[in-house]
mmCIF file of C-alpha atoms and ligand atoms in Angstrom:
data_model
loop_
_atom_site.group_PDB
_atom_site.id
_atom_site.type_symbol
_atom_site.label_atom_id
_atom_site.label_comp_id
_atom_site.label_asym_id
_atom_site.label_seq_id
_atom_site.Cartn_x
_atom_site.Cartn_y
_atom_site.Cartn_z
ATOM 1 C CA MET A 1 161.382 303.177 -91.794
ATOM 2 C CA ALA A 2 158.784 305.777 -90.834
ATOM 3 C CA HIS A 3 155.964 303.234 -90.399
ATOM 4 C CA THR A 4 155.420 299.699 -89.333
ATOM 5 C CA ALA A 5 153.947 297.756 -92.239
ATOM 6 C CA ASP A 6 150.684 297.335 -90.282
ATOM 7 C CA SER A 7 150.192 301.014 -89.585
ATOM 8 C CA LEU A 8 151.050 301.837 -93.174
ATOM 9 C CA ALA A 9 148.583 299.323 -94.602
ATOM 10 C CA ALA A 10 145.745 300.652 -92.455
ATOM 11 C CA GLY A 11 145.699 303.971 -94.282
ATOM 12 C CA ILE A 12 146.393 302.836 -97.826
ATOM 13 C CA GLY A 13 143.579 302.868 -100.388
ATOM 14 C CA CYS A 14 145.517 302.665 -103.645
ATOM 15 C CA ILE A 15 148.813 301.092 -104.735
ATOM 16 C CA THR A 16 150.630 302.251 -107.853
ATOM 17 C CA PHE A 17 153.372 300.316 -109.614
ATOM 18 C CA ASP A 18 156.372 301.184 -111.697
ATOM 19 C CA LEU A 19 156.742 298.586 -114.485
ATOM 20 C CA ASP A 20 160.331 298.037 -115.739
ATOM 21 C CA ASP A 21 162.505 296.328 -113.114
ATOM 22 C CA THR A 22 159.574 296.288 -110.703
ATOM 23 C CA LEU A 23 157.165 293.788 -112.337
ATOM 24 C CA TRP A 24 159.754 292.285 -114.741
ATOM 25 C CA ALA A 25 163.448 292.517 -115.625
ATOM 26 C CA CYS A 26 163.831 295.262 -118.230
ATOM 27 C CA ALA A 27 167.256 294.690 -119.809
ATOM 28 C CA PRO A 28 166.586 291.243 -121.381
ATOM 29 C CA VAL A 29 163.379 292.381 -123.062
ATOM 30 C CA ILE A 30 164.941 295.564 -124.440
ATOM 31 C CA GLU A 31 167.994 293.647 -125.694
ATOM 32 C CA GLN A 32 165.769 291.151 -127.489
ATOM 33 C CA ALA A 33 163.621 293.947 -128.966
ATOM 34 C CA GLU A 34 166.720 295.775 -130.258
ATOM 35 C CA ARG A 35 168.010 292.518 -131.788
ATOM 36 C CA LEU A 36 164.727 291.778 -133.576
ATOM 37 C CA LEU A 37 164.408 295.356 -134.810
ATOM 38 C CA HIS A 38 167.988 295.321 -136.097
ATOM 39 C CA GLY A 39 167.386 292.058 -138.003
ATOM 40 C CA TRP A 40 164.152 293.419 -139.471
ATOM 41 C CA LEU A 41 165.903 296.569 -140.719
ATOM 42 C CA VAL A 42 168.869 294.602 -142.140
ATOM 43 C CA ARG A 43 166.459 292.521 -144.256
ATOM 44 C CA ARG A 44 164.681 295.577 -145.664
ATOM 45 C CA CYS A 45 167.312 298.253 -145.987
ATOM 46 C CA PRO A 46 170.686 297.482 -147.671
ATOM 47 C CA GLY A 47 172.081 300.886 -146.716
ATOM 48 C CA PHE A 48 171.328 300.191 -143.059
ATOM 49 C CA ALA A 49 172.818 296.688 -143.278
ATOM 50 C CA ARG A 50 176.083 298.110 -144.611
ATOM 51 C CA ARG A 51 176.420 300.785 -141.938
ATOM 52 C CA TYR A 52 175.065 299.280 -138.737
ATOM 53 C CA ASP A 53 175.852 296.047 -137.017
ATOM 54 C CA LEU A 54 173.874 295.404 -133.837
ATOM 55 C CA ASP A 55 176.381 297.102 -131.522
ATOM 56 C CA ALA A 56 176.585 300.212 -133.707
ATOM 57 C CA PHE A 57 172.781 300.338 -133.904
ATOM 58 C CA VAL A 58 172.327 300.071 -130.127
ATOM 59 C CA GLY A 59 175.114 302.598 -129.587
ATOM 60 C CA ALA A 60 173.513 305.109 -131.950
ATOM 61 C CA ARG A 61 170.189 304.739 -130.155
ATOM 62 C CA GLY A 62 171.916 305.303 -126.779
ATOM 63 C CA ARG A 63 173.554 308.487 -128.036
ATOM 64 C CA GLN A 64 170.239 309.766 -129.404
ATOM 65 C CA TRP A 65 168.619 309.108 -125.994
ATOM 66 C CA GLN A 66 171.372 310.963 -124.162
ATOM 67 C CA ALA A 67 171.245 313.893 -126.560
ATOM 68 C CA ASN A 68 167.495 314.445 -126.109
ATOM 69 C CA PRO A 69 166.638 314.752 -122.402
ATOM 70 C CA GLN A 70 163.699 316.972 -123.342
ATOM 71 C CA TRP A 71 161.987 313.841 -124.765
ATOM 72 C CA HIS A 72 162.702 311.387 -121.925
ATOM 73 C CA HIS A 73 159.032 311.434 -120.970
ATOM 74 C CA ASP A 74 158.058 309.956 -124.358
ATOM 75 C CA MET A 75 160.083 306.909 -125.390
ATOM 76 C CA THR A 76 157.744 306.207 -128.313
ATOM 77 C CA ALA A 77 158.238 309.634 -129.903
ATOM 78 C CA LEU A 78 161.981 309.421 -129.289
ATOM 79 C CA ARG A 79 162.365 306.005 -130.873
ATOM 80 C CA LYS A 80 160.183 306.844 -133.886
ATOM 81 C CA ASP A 81 162.260 309.967 -134.476
ATOM 82 C CA PHE A 82 165.437 307.879 -134.195
ATOM 83 C CA LEU A 83 164.141 305.408 -136.767
ATOM 84 C CA ARG A 84 163.101 308.123 -139.235
ATOM 85 C CA GLN A 85 166.520 309.801 -139.006
ATOM 86 C CA LEU A 86 168.368 306.503 -139.263
ATOM 87 C CA LEU A 87 166.438 305.384 -142.345
ATOM 88 C CA ALA A 88 166.957 308.732 -144.070
ATOM 89 C CA GLU A 89 170.692 308.661 -143.251
ATOM 90 C CA CYS A 90 170.973 305.174 -144.774
ATOM 91 C CA GLY A 91 169.098 306.106 -147.948
ATOM 92 C CA CYS A 92 166.091 303.974 -147.005
ATOM 93 C CA ASP A 93 162.386 304.735 -147.250
ATOM 94 C CA ASP A 94 161.481 306.531 -144.010
ATOM 95 C CA ALA A 95 157.949 305.113 -144.327
ATOM 96 C CA LEU A 96 159.532 301.973 -142.854
ATOM 97 C CA ALA A 97 159.775 303.792 -139.511
ATOM 98 C CA GLY A 98 156.148 302.991 -138.589
ATOM 99 C CA PRO A 99 156.288 299.213 -139.183
ATOM 100 C CA ALA A 100 159.814 299.096 -137.722
ATOM 101 C CA PHE A 101 158.540 300.685 -134.521
ATOM 102 C CA GLU A 102 155.776 298.062 -134.390
ATOM 103 C CA VAL A 103 158.410 295.302 -134.552
ATOM 104 C CA PHE A 104 160.204 296.905 -131.626
ATOM 105 C CA VAL A 105 157.163 297.603 -129.485
ATOM 106 C CA GLU A 106 155.722 294.117 -129.934
ATOM 107 C CA ALA A 107 158.987 292.582 -128.695
ATOM 108 C CA ARG A 108 159.334 295.244 -125.988
ATOM 109 C CA ASN A 109 156.007 294.113 -124.542
ATOM 110 C CA ALA A 110 156.903 290.410 -124.593
ATOM 111 C CA VAL A 111 157.958 290.659 -120.963
ATOM 112 C CA CYS A 112 158.429 287.828 -118.497
ATOM 113 C CA LEU A 113 156.672 288.841 -115.283
ATOM 114 C CA HIS A 114 158.576 288.191 -112.061
ATOM 115 C CA ARG A 115 157.486 285.016 -110.302
ATOM 116 C CA GLY A 116 154.348 285.662 -108.266
ATOM 117 C CA ALA A 117 153.789 289.163 -109.657
ATOM 118 C CA GLU A 118 150.476 288.426 -111.359
ATOM 119 C CA THR A 119 149.048 286.593 -108.328
ATOM 120 C CA THR A 120 150.207 289.470 -106.154
ATOM 121 C CA LEU A 121 148.353 292.004 -108.300
ATOM 122 C CA GLN A 122 145.206 289.863 -108.249
ATOM 123 C CA ARG A 123 145.349 289.562 -104.469
ATOM 124 C CA LEU A 124 146.076 293.241 -103.821
ATOM 125 C CA GLY A 125 143.381 294.272 -106.305
ATOM 126 C CA ARG A 126 140.699 292.783 -104.062
ATOM 127 C CA ARG A 127 141.478 295.301 -101.345
ATOM 128 C CA PHE A 128 143.143 298.295 -103.032
ATOM 129 C CA ARG A 129 142.728 300.335 -106.172
ATOM 130 C CA LEU A 130 145.754 299.576 -108.351
ATOM 131 C CA GLY A 131 147.513 301.875 -110.811
ATOM 132 C CA VAL A 132 150.510 302.002 -113.143
ATOM 133 C CA VAL A 133 153.048 304.850 -113.368
ATOM 134 C CA THR A 134 155.585 304.414 -116.137
ATOM 135 C CA ASN A 135 158.286 306.354 -117.979
ATOM 136 C CA GLY A 136 158.575 303.751 -120.731
ATOM 137 C CA ASN A 137 156.429 302.426 -123.569
ATOM 138 C CA ALA A 138 155.489 299.123 -122.010
ATOM 139 C CA ASP A 139 151.714 298.685 -122.286
ATOM 140 C CA VAL A 140 149.986 296.601 -119.624
ATOM 141 C CA HIS A 141 147.018 296.012 -121.928
ATOM 142 C CA ARG A 142 149.259 294.658 -124.671
ATOM 143 C CA ILE A 143 151.050 292.504 -122.095
ATOM 144 C CA GLY A 144 147.721 291.060 -120.948
ATOM 145 C CA ILE A 145 147.625 292.377 -117.381
ATOM 146 C CA GLY A 146 145.737 295.627 -118.026
ATOM 147 C CA HIS A 147 142.565 294.206 -116.447
ATOM 148 C CA LEU A 148 144.372 294.045 -113.090
ATOM 149 C CA PHE A 149 144.743 297.843 -112.906
ATOM 150 C CA ASP A 150 142.206 300.612 -112.337
ATOM 151 C CA PHE A 151 144.272 303.256 -114.130
ATOM 152 C CA VAL A 152 147.520 303.919 -116.002
ATOM 153 C CA VAL A 153 149.522 307.150 -115.895
ATOM 154 C CA THR A 154 152.232 307.446 -118.551
ATOM 155 C CA THR A 155 154.812 310.198 -118.543
ATOM 156 C CA ALA A 156 154.109 310.627 -122.264
ATOM 157 C CA GLU A 157 150.565 311.815 -121.455
ATOM 158 C CA VAL A 158 151.757 314.044 -118.587
ATOM 159 C CA GLY A 159 154.540 315.574 -120.711
ATOM 160 C CA ARG A 160 157.229 315.225 -118.043
ATOM 161 C CA PRO A 161 159.380 312.236 -116.969
ATOM 162 C CA LYS A 162 159.516 310.712 -113.491
ATOM 163 C CA PRO A 163 160.422 311.965 -110.868
ATOM 164 C CA ASP A 164 158.730 315.238 -111.884
ATOM 165 C CA ALA A 165 156.012 316.196 -109.390
ATOM 166 C CA MET A 166 153.577 316.683 -112.290
ATOM 167 C CA VAL A 167 153.645 312.930 -112.864
ATOM 168 C CA TYR A 168 152.812 312.086 -109.264
ATOM 169 C CA ARG A 169 150.205 314.840 -108.998
ATOM 170 C CA ALA A 170 148.514 313.195 -111.998
ATOM 171 C CA VAL A 171 148.653 309.902 -110.084
ATOM 172 C CA VAL A 172 146.992 311.458 -107.027
ATOM 173 C CA GLU A 173 144.278 312.887 -109.252
ATOM 174 C CA ARG A 174 143.621 309.544 -110.955
ATOM 175 C CA ALA A 175 143.613 307.690 -107.635
ATOM 176 C CA ALA A 176 141.062 310.198 -106.278
ATOM 177 C CA LEU A 177 142.539 309.821 -102.790
ATOM 178 C CA PRO A 178 144.747 312.004 -100.579
ATOM 179 C CA ALA A 179 148.422 311.476 -101.494
ATOM 180 C CA GLU A 180 149.227 309.900 -98.110
ATOM 181 C CA ARG A 181 146.710 307.111 -98.822
ATOM 182 C CA ILE A 182 148.573 306.040 -101.985
ATOM 183 C CA LEU A 183 151.557 303.673 -101.893
ATOM 184 C CA HIS A 184 153.919 303.790 -104.882
ATOM 185 C CA VAL A 185 156.048 300.700 -105.533
ATOM 186 C CA GLY A 186 159.170 300.959 -107.676
ATOM 187 C CA ASP A 187 162.837 300.064 -108.058
ATOM 188 C CA ASP A 188 164.354 303.487 -108.695
ATOM 189 C CA PRO A 189 165.337 305.508 -105.596
ATOM 190 C CA VAL A 190 164.920 308.831 -107.389
ATOM 191 C CA ARG A 191 162.318 308.320 -110.109
ATOM 192 C CA ASP A 192 160.048 306.202 -107.924
ATOM 193 C CA VAL A 193 160.717 306.764 -104.222
ATOM 194 C CA GLN A 194 161.871 310.379 -104.227
ATOM 195 C CA GLY A 195 159.323 311.450 -106.843
ATOM 196 C CA ALA A 196 156.324 309.893 -105.106
ATOM 197 C CA ALA A 197 157.439 310.964 -101.613
ATOM 198 C CA ALA A 198 157.824 314.574 -102.781
ATOM 199 C CA VAL A 199 154.066 314.874 -103.300
ATOM 200 C CA GLY A 200 153.275 313.113 -100.016
ATOM 201 C CA MET A 201 152.703 309.568 -101.259
ATOM 202 C CA LYS A 202 153.911 306.543 -99.316
ATOM 203 C CA THR A 203 156.656 304.515 -100.985
ATOM 204 C CA ALA A 204 157.911 300.952 -101.264
ATOM 205 C CA TRP A 205 161.392 300.416 -102.697
ATOM 206 C CA VAL A 206 161.915 297.204 -104.671
ATOM 207 C CA ASN A 207 165.558 296.461 -103.939
ATOM 208 C CA ALA A 208 166.202 293.169 -105.740
ATOM 209 C CA GLN A 209 169.988 293.567 -105.720
ATOM 210 C CA ASP A 210 170.440 294.424 -102.020
ATOM 211 C CA ARG A 211 171.692 297.880 -102.894
ATOM 212 C CA VAL A 212 172.548 300.398 -100.183
ATOM 213 C CA TRP A 213 170.161 303.350 -99.848
ATOM 214 C CA THR A 214 172.170 306.481 -100.685
ATOM 215 C CA HIS A 215 169.551 309.260 -100.527
ATOM 216 C CA PRO A 216 169.512 310.511 -96.915
ATOM 217 C CA GLU A 217 166.956 313.232 -97.666
ATOM 218 C CA VAL A 218 164.178 310.671 -98.059
ATOM 219 C CA ARG A 219 163.576 307.089 -96.929
ATOM 220 C CA PRO A 220 161.160 304.557 -98.418
ATOM 221 C CA ASP A 221 158.332 303.553 -96.068
ATOM 222 C CA LEU A 222 158.839 299.903 -97.049
ATOM 223 C CA GLU A 223 161.731 297.998 -98.591
ATOM 224 C CA LEU A 224 161.353 294.633 -100.307
ATOM 225 C CA HIS A 225 163.219 292.341 -102.672
ATOM 226 C CA ALA A 226 160.269 291.598 -104.942
ATOM 227 C CA VAL A 227 156.619 292.583 -105.301
ATOM 228 C CA ASP A 228 155.394 289.161 -104.180
ATOM 229 C CA GLU A 229 156.356 290.207 -100.623
ATOM 230 C CA LEU A 230 153.722 292.972 -100.658
ATOM 231 C CA PRO A 231 150.590 291.011 -99.672
ATOM 232 C CA ALA A 232 152.223 289.744 -96.467
ATOM 233 C CA LEU A 233 153.689 293.189 -95.693
ATOM 234 C CA LEU A 234 150.258 294.775 -96.132
ATOM 235 C CA GLY A 235 148.405 292.069 -94.255
ATOM 236 C CA VAL A 236 146.376 290.669 -97.149
ATOM 237 C CA GLU A 237 148.143 287.318 -97.566
ATOM 238 C CA GLY A 238 145.811 284.359 -97.551
ATOM 239 C CA GLU A 239 142.670 286.296 -98.442
ATOM 240 C CA THR A 240 140.584 284.688 -101.147
HETATM 241 MG MG1 LIG B 1 161.681 300.793 -112.963
#
């Protein structure tokens, strides 16, 4: 690591967080959202029910995602487009796409925060400005933790996905601090660590699975298993 945790913490004024697989496990919440959306569509659209079981539905969505990299910064637009096309293909009213998306997004935001994550954000928020940087359509306000953050940067508003430098330049602008005084925390070696480091931000890699670091061109400044290790690493544990 390039820094001791103490020397790193001394210069930090803002901490930004990835959401999926950093503050909660992503796969279970997406699986549940897909299941609820599928059931909702089956009840309202006989043509859909005949053509798509859950596996076929999830598979079709995966293929649409892979076929449209130009929209990976905007999961909401991508999914709404998928739903409109799917409904039309099945002979269903495409006006159902709006309420169907609402079914999905409500379930997609019913996340289960990692143990200690909320307390960690509260504690860190007393010393640092806190921000969110996300590629997905999770909404911290809808989840009920929006009040813990000073700002949110979504790739949908920037128009590029992580790890594009435009995303992290937008973060630096919103943080209103030099890049080297911002610590970005995330699970993805490329989208989080590489992207943030490329604009000069400090980085913390959330490595819950004890993976091996395989990107020799850049190293995270900190490595942790879960975000609840951050207060101790940054010397704020025990503050009231
Ligand atoms: Mg993530």
